[in-house]
CSV table of C-alpha atoms in Angstrom, one decimal:
chain,number,residue,atom,x,y,z
T,1,MET,CA,4.3,47.1,-11.7
T,2,ASP,CA,4.6,43.4,-10.6
T,3,LYS,CA,1.6,41.1,-12.0
T,4,GLU,CA,-0.9,40.6,-8.7
T,5,LYS,CA,-0.4,44.6,-8.5
T,6,TRP,CA,-1.7,44.9,-12.0
T,7,ILE,CA,-4.5,42.4,-11.7
T,8,LYS,CA,-5.6,44.0,-8.5
T,9,GLU,CA,-6.0,47.6,-10.4
T,10,VAL,CA,-7.8,46.3,-13.2
T,11,ASP,CA,-10.1,44.7,-10.9
T,12,SER,CA,-10.9,48.1,-9.0
T,13,ILE,CA,-11.3,49.8,-12.5
T,14,GLU,CA,-15.3,50.4,-13.1
T,15,VAL,CA,-15.8,49.7,-16.4
T,16,PRO,CA,-19.7,50.2,-18.5
T,17,LYS,CA,-20.7,46.0,-19.4
T,18,GLU,CA,-22.8,46.8,-21.9
T,19,ALA,CA,-20.5,48.9,-23.9
T,20,VAL,CA,-17.6,46.5,-23.2
T,21,PHE,CA,-19.4,43.7,-24.6
T,22,GLN,CA,-21.2,45.5,-27.2
T,23,ALA,CA,-17.2,46.2,-28.4
T,24,ILE,CA,-16.6,42.7,-27.9
T,25,SER,CA,-19.5,41.6,-30.5
T,26,GLN,CA,-18.7,44.1,-33.3
T,27,GLY,CA,-15.0,42.8,-33.0
T,28,ILE,CA,-15.8,39.1,-33.1
T,29,LYS,CA,-17.9,40.0,-35.9
T,30,GLN,CA,-15.2,40.8,-37.9
T,31,ALA,CA,-12.6,38.3,-36.9
T,32,GLU,CA,-15.1,35.6,-37.8
T,33,LYS,CA,-14.0,34.9,-41.3
T,34,PRO,CA,-13.7,31.3,-42.9
T,35,ARG,CA,-10.3,29.9,-42.0
T,36,ARG,CA,-8.6,26.1,-40.8
T,37,LYS,CA,-9.6,25.7,-37.1
T,38,LYS,CA,-7.3,25.2,-34.2
T,39,ARG,CA,-7.4,21.4,-33.0
T,40,MET,CA,-7.6,21.8,-29.2
T,41,ILE,CA,-6.7,18.1,-28.4
T,42,ILE,CA,-5.9,16.9,-24.9
T,43,GLY,CA,-6.0,12.8,-25.3
T,44,ALA,CA,-9.8,11.4,-24.7
T,45,LEU,CA,-11.9,8.5,-24.4
T,46,THR,CA,-13.8,8.0,-27.7
T,47,ALA,CA,-14.1,8.0,-31.5
T,48,ALA,CA,-13.4,11.4,-30.7
T,49,ALA,CA,-11.4,14.0,-28.2
T,50,ALA,CA,-12.8,16.4,-26.2
T,51,THR,CA,-11.9,19.7,-24.6
T,52,LEU,CA,-14.8,21.7,-22.3
T,53,ILE,CA,-16.9,24.3,-23.2
T,54,ILE,CA,-19.3,26.1,-20.8
T,55,GLY,CA,-21.7,28.8,-22.5
T,56,SER,CA,-22.2,31.7,-20.4
T,57,GLY,CA,-25.5,33.1,-22.3
T,58,PHE,CA,-23.6,36.1,-23.7
T,59,VAL,CA,-20.0,35.2,-24.4
T,60,SER,CA,-19.3,33.1,-27.8
T,61,PRO,CA,-16.6,30.4,-28.3
T,62,THR,CA,-14.2,33.6,-30.4
T,63,ALA,CA,-14.7,36.1,-27.4
T,64,ASN,CA,-13.8,33.4,-24.9
T,65,GLN,CA,-10.7,32.3,-26.8
T,66,VAL,CA,-9.8,36.5,-26.6
T,67,LEU,CA,-10.6,36.5,-22.8
T,68,ALA,CA,-8.5,33.3,-22.3
T,69,LYS,CA,-5.6,35.3,-23.8
T,70,THR,CA,-5.2,37.5,-20.4
T,71,PRO,CA,-3.2,36.6,-17.8
T,72,ILE,CA,-6.0,36.6,-15.2
T,73,LEU,CA,-7.2,32.9,-16.3
T,74,GLY,CA,-3.6,31.7,-15.7
T,75,GLU,CA,-3.9,33.0,-12.4
T,76,LEU,CA,-7.0,31.2,-11.1
T,77,TYR,CA,-5.4,28.0,-11.4
T,78,LYS,CA,-2.4,29.0,-10.1
T,79,LYS,CA,-3.9,29.8,-6.7
T,80,PHE,CA,-4.8,26.2,-6.4
T,81,ASP,CA,-1.5,24.9,-7.4
T,82,ASP,CA,-3.5,23.4,-10.9
T,83,LYS,CA,-0.4,23.3,-13.0
T,84,LEU,CA,-2.6,21.7,-15.9
T,85,GLY,CA,-4.9,24.6,-15.7
T,86,MET,CA,-2.1,26.8,-16.1
T,87,LYS,CA,-0.9,25.1,-19.3
T,88,LEU,CA,-4.0,24.8,-21.0
T,89,ALA,CA,-4.8,28.3,-20.0
T,90,GLU,CA,-1.6,29.5,-21.9
T,91,GLU,CA,-2.6,27.4,-24.4
T,92,ASP,CA,-6.0,29.3,-24.9
T,93,MET,CA,-7.4,25.9,-24.0
T,94,VAL,CA,-9.7,27.2,-21.2
T,95,THR,CA,-12.4,28.7,-21.6
T,96,ASN,CA,-13.2,31.6,-19.5
T,97,LEU,CA,-16.7,32.7,-18.8
T,98,ASN,CA,-18.7,34.6,-16.0
T,99,GLU,CA,-22.3,32.7,-15.1
T,100,THR,CA,-23.6,34.1,-12.0
T,101,ILE,CA,-26.4,32.8,-10.4
T,102,THR,CA,-28.1,34.0,-7.1
T,103,LYS,CA,-30.4,32.1,-5.0
T,104,ASN,CA,-31.6,33.1,-1.5
T,105,GLY,CA,-28.8,35.4,-1.0
T,106,VAL,CA,-26.0,33.3,-2.0
T,107,THR,CA,-24.2,34.2,-5.5
T,108,LEU,CA,-22.3,31.6,-7.3
T,109,LYS,CA,-20.4,32.6,-10.2
T,110,VAL,CA,-18.7,29.8,-12.4
T,111,THR,CA,-15.5,31.7,-13.6
T,112,SER,CA,-13.8,29.0,-16.1
T,113,ALA,CA,-13.9,25.1,-16.6
T,114,TYR,CA,-11.8,22.4,-18.9
T,115,PHE,CA,-11.8,18.6,-19.9
T,116,ASP,CA,-8.3,17.2,-20.5
T,117,GLY,CA,-10.4,13.9,-21.5
T,118,PHE,CA,-9.5,12.6,-17.8
T,119,GLN,CA,-10.9,15.0,-15.6
T,120,VAL,CA,-13.4,17.9,-15.9
T,121,THR,CA,-12.1,21.1,-13.7
T,122,ILE,CA,-14.6,23.9,-12.4
T,123,VAL,CA,-13.3,27.0,-11.1
T,124,GLY,CA,-15.7,30.1,-9.8
T,125,GLU,CA,-16.8,31.8,-6.7
T,126,VAL,CA,-19.5,31.9,-4.2
T,127,TYR,CA,-20.5,34.6,-2.0
T,128,LYS,CA,-23.0,35.9,0.9
T,129,LYS,CA,-23.2,38.7,2.8
T,130,GLY,CA,-23.2,38.0,6.6
T,131,LYS,CA,-22.9,35.1,8.5
T,132,TRP,CA,-23.6,31.2,6.7
T,133,PRO,CA,-26.1,29.0,8.6
T,134,ALA,CA,-23.7,26.2,8.8
T,135,ASN,CA,-20.1,25.3,8.9
T,136,GLU,CA,-17.3,27.2,10.5
T,137,PRO,CA,-16.7,30.7,9.1
T,138,ASP,CA,-13.3,29.3,7.3
T,139,GLU,CA,-15.6,26.0,5.7
T,140,ILE,CA,-17.5,25.8,2.9
T,141,SER,CA,-19.4,22.7,1.5
T,142,PHE,CA,-21.5,22.1,-1.3
T,143,ASP,CA,-24.3,19.5,-1.8
T,144,MET,CA,-24.4,18.9,-5.5
T,145,ASN,CA,-25.2,16.3,-8.4
T,146,PHE,CA,-24.3,15.9,-12.0
T,147,GLU,CA,-26.0,14.9,-14.7
T,148,ASN,CA,-29.8,13.3,-13.5
T,149,TYR,CA,-28.3,11.6,-10.8
T,150,LYS,CA,-29.5,11.6,-7.5
T,151,GLY,CA,-27.4,11.5,-4.2
T,152,ASP,CA,-24.5,9.2,-3.7
T,153,GLU,CA,-25.6,7.1,-6.9
T,154,ASP,CA,-23.9,9.8,-8.6
T,155,PRO,CA,-20.9,8.4,-10.5
T,156,TRP,CA,-19.3,11.7,-10.8
T,157,ILE,CA,-18.8,12.6,-7.4
T,158,ASN,CA,-17.3,8.9,-6.6
T,159,MET,CA,-13.5,10.3,-7.2
T,160,LYS,CA,-14.3,14.4,-6.7
T,161,SER,CA,-11.9,16.4,-5.3
T,162,GLU,CA,-12.2,19.8,-4.2
T,163,SER,CA,-10.5,22.8,-2.6
T,164,PHE,CA,-11.3,26.4,-1.3
T,165,ASN,CA,-9.6,29.4,-0.8
T,166,GLN,CA,-11.1,32.1,1.5
T,167,ILE,CA,-12.1,35.8,0.3
T,168,LYS,CA,-14.3,38.6,1.3
T,169,ASP,CA,-17.7,37.5,2.2
T,170,GLY,CA,-16.9,34.0,0.2
T,171,PHE,CA,-14.8,31.8,-1.3
T,172,GLU,CA,-13.2,30.7,-4.1
T,173,PHE,CA,-13.7,26.9,-5.3
T,174,HIS,CA,-11.9,24.4,-7.7
T,175,TRP,CA,-13.8,21.4,-8.4
T,176,THR,CA,-12.0,18.4,-10.2
T,177,MET,CA,-14.1,15.2,-11.3
T,178,ASN,CA,-12.9,11.8,-12.8
T,179,TYR,CA,-14.7,11.6,-16.4
T,180,PRO,CA,-16.7,8.2,-15.4
T,181,TYR,CA,-17.3,6.7,-18.7
T,182,GLU,CA,-15.5,4.8,-21.4
T,183,ASP,CA,-17.1,6.5,-24.0
T,184,ILE,CA,-17.7,10.5,-23.9
T,185,LYS,CA,-21.6,10.7,-25.1
T,186,GLU,CA,-21.8,12.5,-28.7
T,187,ASN,CA,-23.0,16.0,-28.1
T,188,MET,CA,-23.0,15.9,-24.5
T,189,VAL,CA,-24.2,18.3,-22.2
T,190,LEU,CA,-23.7,17.7,-18.6
T,191,PRO,CA,-25.9,19.5,-16.2
T,192,VAL,CA,-24.8,20.5,-13.0
T,193,THR,CA,-27.2,21.2,-9.8
T,194,ILE,CA,-26.0,22.2,-6.3
T,195,HIS,CA,-28.6,21.7,-3.9
T,196,TYR,CA,-27.2,23.5,-1.0
T,197,ILE,CA,-24.3,25.5,-0.1
T,198,ASN,CA,-23.5,26.0,3.4
T,199,GLY,CA,-27.0,24.7,4.6
T,200,VAL,CA,-28.4,27.6,2.1
T,201,LYS,CA,-31.0,25.5,-0.1
T,202,GLY,CA,-31.7,26.6,-3.6
T,203,ASP,CA,-31.7,24.9,-6.9
T,204,TRP,CA,-28.0,26.6,-8.7
T,205,LYS,CA,-27.8,25.0,-12.2
T,206,PHE,CA,-25.2,25.3,-15.1
T,207,SER,CA,-24.7,23.2,-17.8
T,208,VAL,CA,-21.3,22.0,-19.2
T,209,PRO,CA,-21.9,21.3,-23.2
T,210,VAL,CA,-18.8,18.9,-24.2
T,211,GLU,CA,-17.2,19.6,-28.1
T,212,GLN,CA,-15.6,16.6,-29.6
T,213,ARG,CA,-12.4,16.9,-31.4
T,214,GLU,CA,-10.3,14.5,-33.3
T,215,PHE,CA,-7.8,12.3,-32.0
T,216,THR,CA,-4.9,9.3,-32.8
T,217,GLU,CA,-6.2,6.1,-31.7
T,218,VAL,CA,-3.2,3.5,-31.3
T,219,GLU,CA,-4.4,-0.1,-31.7
T,220,PHE,CA,-3.3,-1.6,-28.8
T,221,ALA,CA,-5.4,-5.1,-28.5
T,222,HIS,CA,-4.3,-7.9,-26.1
T,223,LYS,CA,-6.1,-10.3,-23.6
T,224,GLU,CA,-3.7,-11.9,-20.9
T,225,THR,CA,-5.7,-14.7,-19.0
T,226,PHE,CA,-5.2,-15.8,-15.9
T,227,GLU,CA,-6.9,-18.9,-13.0
T,228,HIS,CA,-10.0,-18.6,-11.8
T,229,GLY,CA,-11.3,-17.1,-15.4
T,230,SER,CA,-10.0,-13.6,-14.4
T,231,TYR,CA,-8.2,-11.7,-17.5
T,232,ILE,CA,-6.8,-8.3,-18.0
T,233,GLU,CA,-7.6,-6.8,-21.5
T,234,THR,CA,-5.9,-3.9,-22.8
T,235,LYS,CA,-8.1,-2.0,-25.8
T,236,ARG,CA,-6.1,0.8,-27.2
T,237,ILE,CA,-4.2,3.9,-26.3
T,238,LEU,CA,-5.5,7.6,-27.4
T,239,GLU,CA,-3.0,10.2,-28.3
T,240,GLY,CA,-2.8,13.8,-28.1
T,241,PRO,CA,-0.6,16.9,-27.8
T,242,GLU,CA,-0.9,15.7,-23.9
T,243,THR,CA,-0.4,12.7,-22.0
T,244,PRO,CA,-1.5,9.7,-23.6
T,245,ILE,CA,-4.4,7.6,-22.1
T,246,LEU,CA,-4.5,3.8,-22.2
T,247,ILE,CA,-8.0,1.8,-21.5
T,248,TYR,CA,-8.3,-1.6,-20.5
T,249,SER,CA,-10.5,-4.0,-18.7
T,250,ILE,CA,-10.0,-6.6,-16.0
T,251,ALA,CA,-12.8,-9.3,-15.4
T,252,ASN,CA,-12.8,-10.7,-11.5
T,253,PRO,CA,-15.9,-13.4,-11.8
T,254,ASP,CA,-14.8,-15.3,-8.8
T,255,GLU,CA,-14.7,-12.7,-5.6
T,256,ASN,CA,-12.4,-14.6,-3.7
T,257,ASN,CA,-9.4,-14.1,-6.7
T,258,LYS,CA,-9.2,-10.7,-8.2
T,259,VAL,CA,-6.4,-9.8,-10.4
T,260,TYR,CA,-5.5,-5.8,-10.6
T,261,LEU,CA,-2.1,-3.9,-12.3
T,262,SER,CA,0.4,-2.8,-10.2
T,263,LYS,CA,2.2,-1.0,-12.6
T,264,ALA,CA,3.5,-0.8,-16.2
T,265,VAL,CA,6.7,0.2,-17.7
T,266,ASP,CA,8.0,0.5,-21.2
T,267,ASP,CA,10.8,-1.1,-23.0
T,268,LYS,CA,12.8,1.8,-22.4
T,269,GLY,CA,12.7,1.4,-18.4
T,270,ASN,CA,9.9,4.2,-17.9
T,271,GLU,CA,7.5,3.8,-15.3
T,272,LEU,CA,4.2,4.7,-17.0
T,273,PHE,CA,1.8,4.3,-14.4
T,274,THR,CA,0.8,2.4,-11.2
T,275,GLY,CA,-2.7,0.6,-10.3
T,276,ILE,CA,-3.5,3.7,-7.8
T,277,ASN,CA,-3.1,6.1,-10.6
T,278,SER,CA,-6.0,4.2,-12.5
T,279,PHE,CA,-9.7,5.4,-12.8
T,280,LEU,CA,-12.7,3.4,-13.0
T,281,VAL,CA,-15.0,4.2,-16.1
T,282,ASP,CA,-17.2,1.6,-16.5
T,283,ASP,CA,-18.4,-0.9,-13.8
T,284,SER,CA,-20.5,-4.0,-15.0
T,285,SER,CA,-22.0,-5.9,-12.2
T,286,GLU,CA,-23.5,-8.5,-14.4
T,287,ASP,CA,-20.1,-9.9,-15.8
T,288,ALA,CA,-18.0,-8.4,-13.4
T,289,ILE,CA,-16.1,-6.7,-15.9
T,290,GLU,CA,-14.5,-3.3,-14.8
T,291,THR,CA,-13.3,-0.5,-17.5
T,292,PHE,CA,-10.5,1.9,-16.5
T,293,THR,CA,-8.3,4.6,-17.8
T,294,SER,CA,-4.8,5.5,-17.6
T,295,GLN,CA,-2.5,8.4,-18.1
T,296,LEU,CA,0.6,7.1,-19.6
T,297,ASN,CA,3.4,9.4,-17.9
T,298,ASN,CA,7.0,9.4,-19.4
T,299,LEU,CA,6.4,6.9,-22.4
T,300,ASP,CA,9.2,7.1,-24.5
T,301,LYS,CA,8.4,8.3,-28.2
T,302,GLU,CA,10.8,5.6,-29.4
T,303,ALA,CA,9.1,2.8,-27.5
T,304,ASN,CA,8.4,-0.4,-29.2
T,305,SER,CA,6.3,-2.2,-26.2
T,306,ILE,CA,4.9,-1.8,-22.7
T,307,THR,CA,5.1,-4.0,-20.2
T,308,PHE,CA,2.1,-4.9,-17.4
T,309,TYR,CA,2.9,-6.2,-13.8
T,310,PRO,CA,-0.1,-7.7,-12.4
T,311,VAL,CA,-1.1,-9.0,-8.7
T,312,LEU,CA,-3.6,-11.2,-7.1
T,313,ASP,CA,-5.5,-10.3,-4.4
T,314,ARG,CA,-6.9,-13.3,-2.5
T,315,SER,CA,-9.6,-13.5,0.0
T,316,GLU,CA,-11.8,-16.4,1.7
T,317,ASP,CA,-15.4,-16.6,3.1
T,318,THR,CA,-16.0,-15.9,6.5
T,319,LEU,CA,-15.3,-19.0,9.0
T,320,TYR,CA,-17.9,-19.7,11.4
T,321,HIS,CA,-17.6,-22.5,14.4
T,322,ASP,CA,-20.5,-23.2,17.0
T,323,MET,CA,-19.5,-22.7,20.6
T,324,SER,CA,-20.9,-25.8,22.4
T,325,GLU,CA,-17.3,-27.3,22.7
T,326,SER,CA,-14.8,-25.5,25.1
T,327,GLY,CA,-12.0,-26.0,22.8
T,328,PHE,CA,-12.0,-25.6,18.6
T,329,VAL,CA,-10.2,-24.3,15.7
T,330,LEU,CA,-11.3,-21.8,12.9
T,331,ALA,CA,-8.5,-22.5,10.1
T,332,SER,CA,-8.3,-20.4,7.0
T,333,LYS,CA,-8.7,-22.7,3.6
T,334,ARG,CA,-5.7,-20.7,1.8
T,335,THR,CA,-3.4,-20.0,3.8
T,336,ASP,CA,-1.7,-21.8,7.3
T,337,LEU,CA,-3.7,-19.1,9.7
T,338,ALA,CA,-5.8,-20.2,12.1
T,339,LEU,CA,-7.7,-19.3,15.3
T,340,HIS,CA,-7.0,-22.0,18.5
T,341,VAL,CA,-9.8,-21.2,21.0
T,342,ASN,CA,-8.4,-22.7,24.5
T,343,SER,CA,-11.3,-22.1,26.4
T,344,VAL,CA,-14.4,-20.6,26.7
T,345,LYS,CA,-16.3,-19.4,29.8
T,346,GLN,CA,-19.6,-17.4,30.6
T,347,GLU,CA,-19.4,-15.7,34.0
T,348,LYS,CA,-23.1,-14.4,34.5
T,349,ASP,CA,-23.1,-11.6,31.4
T,350,LYS,CA,-19.2,-12.0,30.3
T,351,LEU,CA,-18.1,-14.6,27.8
T,352,ILE,CA,-14.9,-14.9,28.0
T,353,LEU,CA,-12.6,-16.3,25.3
T,354,ASP,CA,-8.9,-17.8,25.6
T,355,TYR,CA,-7.5,-18.4,22.2
T,356,ASN,CA,-4.1,-18.3,20.2
T,357,ILE,CA,-3.7,-17.2,16.5
T,358,THR,CA,-1.0,-19.1,14.7
T,359,GLY,CA,0.3,-18.9,11.0
T,360,THR,CA,2.3,-17.0,8.9
T,361,LEU,CA,2.1,-13.5,9.4
T,362,ASP,CA,4.6,-10.4,8.4
T,363,LYS,CA,5.5,-7.3,10.7
T,364,ALA,CA,2.6,-5.2,9.5
T,365,ASN,CA,-0.4,-7.8,9.3
T,366,ARG,CA,0.9,-9.0,13.1
T,367,SER,CA,0.8,-5.6,14.0
T,368,ASP,CA,-2.6,-5.0,12.4
T,369,LEU,CA,-4.0,-8.1,13.9
T,370,ILE,CA,-3.8,-7.1,17.2
T,371,ASN,CA,-5.3,-3.9,16.6
T,372,ASN,CA,-8.1,-5.5,15.2
T,373,LEU,CA,-8.9,-8.2,17.2
T,374,GLY,CA,-11.2,-6.3,19.5
T,375,TYR,CA,-13.5,-6.2,17.0
T,376,GLU,CA,-13.0,-9.0,14.0
T,377,LEU,CA,-14.3,-11.9,16.4
T,378,THR,CA,-17.9,-12.1,16.5
T,379,LEU,CA,-20.8,-13.7,18.5
T,380,VAL,CA,-23.9,-14.5,16.1
T,381,ASP,CA,-27.2,-16.4,17.0
T,382,GLU,CA,-27.0,-19.7,15.0
T,383,LYS,CA,-30.4,-19.0,13.9
T,384,TYR,CA,-29.1,-15.4,12.3
T,385,VAL,CA,-26.6,-16.4,10.2
T,386,LYS,CA,-28.1,-16.5,7.1
T,387,ASP,CA,-28.9,-12.9,7.6
T,388,ILE,CA,-25.3,-11.4,8.1
T,389,ASN,CA,-24.9,-8.9,5.4
T,390,ASP,CA,-21.0,-7.9,6.1
T,391,PRO,CA,-20.0,-5.3,7.6
T,392,PHE,CA,-23.4,-5.2,9.1
T,393,GLN,CA,-24.4,-7.8,11.4
T,394,PRO,CA,-28.2,-9.0,12.6
T,395,GLU,CA,-28.9,-6.5,15.4
T,396,GLY,CA,-30.2,-7.7,18.5
T,397,HIS,CA,-28.7,-11.2,17.5
T,398,SER,CA,-24.8,-10.3,17.2
T,399,ILE,CA,-21.8,-8.9,19.1
T,400,SER,CA,-19.1,-7.5,17.3
T,401,ARG,CA,-17.0,-6.2,19.8
T,402,ASN,CA,-15.1,-7.3,22.9
T,403,LYS,CA,-12.7,-6.4,25.6
T,404,LEU,CA,-9.0,-7.6,24.4
T,405,LYS,CA,-6.6,-8.6,26.4
T,406,VAL,CA,-2.9,-9.6,25.3
T,407,LEU,CA,-1.6,-12.4,27.4
T,408,ASP,CA,1.8,-12.8,25.1
T,409,ARG,CA,2.6,-10.6,22.0
T,410,GLU,CA,5.1,-13.2,20.7
T,411,LYS,CA,3.3,-16.0,21.1
T,412,LEU,CA,-0.3,-14.1,19.9
T,413,HIS,CA,-1.9,-15.4,22.6
T,414,PHE,CA,-5.2,-12.9,24.0
T,415,GLN,CA,-8.5,-13.0,26.0
T,416,SER,CA,-11.4,-11.3,24.9
T,417,VAL,CA,-14.5,-11.0,26.8
T,418,PHE,CA,-17.6,-10.3,25.3
T,419,ASP,CA,-20.4,-7.8,27.2
T,420,LEU,CA,-23.5,-9.9,26.6
T,421,ASN,CA,-26.0,-6.7,27.9
T,422,GLY,CA,-23.9,-4.3,26.2
T,423,GLU,CA,-25.3,-2.0,23.5
T,424,GLU,CA,-24.7,-4.8,21.4
T,425,LYS,CA,-26.6,-8.0,22.7
T,426,ILE,CA,-28.1,-11.6,21.5
T,427,GLU,CA,-31.5,-11.6,22.7
T,428,ASP,CA,-32.5,-14.8,24.9
T,429,PHE,CA,-28.6,-15.6,24.7
T,430,LYS,CA,-27.6,-19.6,24.9
T,431,LEU,CA,-24.2,-20.6,24.6
T,432,THR,CA,-25.1,-23.8,22.7
T,433,GLU,CA,-27.3,-22.0,20.1
T,434,THR,CA,-24.3,-19.2,19.2
T,435,VAL,CA,-21.4,-19.5,16.7
T,436,LEU,CA,-17.8,-17.5,16.4
T,437,SER,CA,-17.1,-15.8,13.4
T,438,ILE,CA,-13.6,-14.6,11.9
T,439,ASN,CA,-12.8,-13.6,8.3
T,440,PHE,CA,-8.8,-14.0,7.9
T,441,SER,CA,-8.8,-12.0,4.3
T,442,MET,CA,-7.4,-9.1,5.4
T,443,TYR,CA,-4.4,-10.4,6.6
T,444,PHE,CA,-3.6,-12.0,3.0
T,445,ASN,CA,-0.4,-11.1,1.3
T,446,SER,CA,-1.1,-10.0,-2.7
T,447,VAL,CA,0.7,-12.3,-5.0
T,448,LYS,CA,2.6,-11.3,-7.8
T,449,LEU,CA,2.0,-12.9,-11.3
T,450,GLU,CA,4.0,-13.4,-14.4
T,451,PRO,CA,4.3,-10.3,-16.0
T,452,PHE,CA,3.3,-9.9,-19.5
T,453,THR,CA,4.2,-7.4,-22.5
T,454,VAL,CA,2.0,-5.9,-25.4
T,455,GLU,CA,4.1,-4.4,-28.4
T,456,LEU,CA,2.9,-0.9,-29.5
T,457,ARG,CA,1.8,-1.1,-32.8
T,458,LYS,CA,3.0,2.2,-35.1
């Protein structure tokens, strides 16, 4: 009999739950004798690593370890192609639980969860007899928050990913949340509150206690300073049986000059991570310091150093010019890009600009520029320039859309026609009291900075 058929056969067997759990309880009492505990370590973010345990209220940790040895738990993660979850299930490092909550006809079953020191993953099921009041029949949506956060201010949902499988009367779900802090709070309990499920209101609540474990911390302190006050500071590497985790901070006090890491490579030539694989865990707006964690994939055990490749992203403030002149230039202060206005004409309720763009643009930026000019030029009432809060313009005193005509693609010669009586408008429009604005920042190419190397202290 194959595994999937075996699972279906097991699921179809009716068993007396009370008798089962009484038997488990008796077995646990006999098994709970003093012994050295197995360490379950998978990397972490504090002076102690963490593994996740969700209490169901009626199954003890020992029972969970027994249940986790069954192949069924690994099959849950296999359905969502969660290779890490499958591996941890095989190593008895995933908590199996069956916490069920029913509100307003909708039943939520939290099946299992794990924490790898980097992300929290929760798997479960949701059921409802009959039709859902919202979404298509094959869609499911949750409105939820973690801890005591509300709405979009919740850092747990910023990088939350989710996937679903449709089953009879409901869905199986798989949530993954990045751990949003540099340090794991001691004896942390993560409350989860679901406000709506597919339009059905009702607070479905459960908690995620995080149990701390030991790990190995490698000193990796180094500070690399750049122009404009930016710096990258590597802090430490946390090691466990799974992938090591690097913790580092980046300071960018100048908003127009931001440094970030493009990649890191060990001295054996292994690429360990790219910047897009780093996760923000702390954002201090007061001192412009951001702290990240990144998994060091492929780190050679014999490696002696790691080389980091920093990159500078440049930007500049929006450029403005009054339109009292028939021709003028808006020139970038950081590159050779410029907007040359050849003529300005007002014909009844239309304002017509004829202009060229000059400067150095690669093929991709050139194409983007042509596609974007229909909404990157903005007319603003000069008395309301101070009220601009990009990307939001003062309502009733700005026009940010135009009908673009390409006059000469090679020479970047264009015509933009603004509708003065369109959906966006400037009340009591006067050409002599209007300014034109543009920001070239998105067309600045990143600048590769000098790589720097940090020795691994063993």
